[in-house]
């Protein structure tokens, strides 16, 4: 099978986690800002879409070159082997972005790239006039960064955070990819209790269950590249079979999600059932200050309210204080909280063992980590 230059895109701060996932699938990679580069064949494309929990998308890099004029962009785009990817009737919309480049007009860059590809395919397929564009979809992007043009084809379609289980959500749900990353940054193992005291629509708890039973995050959805004729259906069958074989449905799990809002608790339960995990995750209505447990060696992961609206801040900071008091007796538990409140430690009442900068969408946050004293059996 042919080897492609591939890139898994990632939210800022998650690149190292995505790189580990790529390596765990058996592919050597290099890390850049927001990107993990690696090489792989058609099966690698399918496997990475199926298994990457924390990446945004998997793209093929068709070409990369310097371009400071529109003529240069046209000629160098046209010189690429588009016929290796696009059939004669391919639908290929072109999206674009430009940062710190002479070619700053995104709409012009898109139009020129589109024209160059049409020109190349028309020549290659001996077509005159319009290309029909009634076949499979190939989403192309022209990205200009410091006068370097990168042309990619998206193999995922919907972002990889779209697992296919979200039937309902709250106002600002955490992305599934970030939720999975938060869990992977903890010391949790499936034999230990896990709790999310701000479960909202259940994303963190559901992602923990998927990780706990080694269920592929893409198992419940489809990908745009499944429609491509050179991505053989047999490859996808094999990759889905591999995912089925590697899932450990017999792994017992102790995962709880709680929330102050009974409507969110109901939605979380519905999402868990949609994911096929309804029997594995327990959701209940509860305030964080009422959290108690006799269990040992557990892990708590939470994305509490940040109090971004001025009027909310005092009540949120009071809640952080109550949380600190509720969690204080849990000496063997490790606690991980994601918040944009820079005074979190002060209100929680304890300095974190470690902090890590992460972005929740466009919000700069810190991931406060409190490591518990592990009690040996």
PDB file of C-alpha atoms in Angstrom, residues 30 35 47 62 96-97 110 122 124 153 175-176 181 201 205 223 236 253 255-256 260 269 291 300 327 341:
ATOM      1  CA  UNK A  30       7.106  14.341  15.098  1.00  0.00           C
ATOM      2  CA  UNK A  35       0.018  19.093  14.735  1.00  0.00           C
ATOM      3  CA  UNK A  47      -6.892   3.113  12.301  1.00  0.00           C
ATOM      4  CA  UNK A  62      -0.776  16.605  -0.548  1.00  0.00           C
ATOM      5  CA  UNK A  96      -8.555  28.244   3.686  1.00  0.00           C
ATOM      6  CA  UNK A  97      -6.674  30.283   6.243  1.00  0.00           C
ATOM      7  CA  UNK A 110      -9.193  29.256  -2.142  1.00  0.00           C
ATOM      8  CA  UNK A 122      -9.193  18.187 -16.548  1.00  0.00           C
ATOM      9  CA  UNK A 124      -5.305  14.250 -16.466  1.00  0.00           C
ATOM     10  CA  UNK A 153      -7.328  16.613   2.393  1.00  0.00           C
ATOM     11  CA  UNK A 175     -15.274  18.476  23.900  1.00  0.00           C
ATOM     12  CA  UNK A 176     -14.936  14.695  23.991  1.00  0.00           C
ATOM     13  CA  UNK A 181      -7.070  14.049  27.412  1.00  0.00           C
ATOM     14  CA  UNK A 201     -23.958  15.911  29.899  1.00  0.00           C
ATOM     15  CA  UNK A 205     -17.501   9.901  32.732  1.00  0.00           C
ATOM     16  CA  UNK A 223     -15.767   8.928   8.373  1.00  0.00           C
ATOM     17  CA  UNK A 236     -12.542  -0.418   7.217  1.00  0.00           C
ATOM     18  CA  UNK A 253     -15.798  -0.271  36.139  1.00  0.00           C
ATOM     19  CA  UNK A 255     -17.566   5.325  37.393  1.00  0.00           C
ATOM     20  CA  UNK A 256     -19.892   7.966  38.840  1.00  0.00           C
ATOM     21  CA  UNK A 260     -26.376  19.876  40.773  1.00  0.00           C
ATOM     22  CA  UNK A 269     -27.740   9.011  31.409  1.00  0.00           C
ATOM     23  CA  UNK A 291     -19.523  14.341  47.991  1.00  0.00           C
ATOM     24  CA  UNK A 300     -11.799  12.662  40.592  1.00  0.00           C
ATOM     25  CA  UNK A 327     -12.407  16.439  49.327  1.00  0.00           C
ATOM     26  CA  UNK A 341      -9.914  30.851  37.667  1.00  0.00           C
TER      27      UNK A 341
END
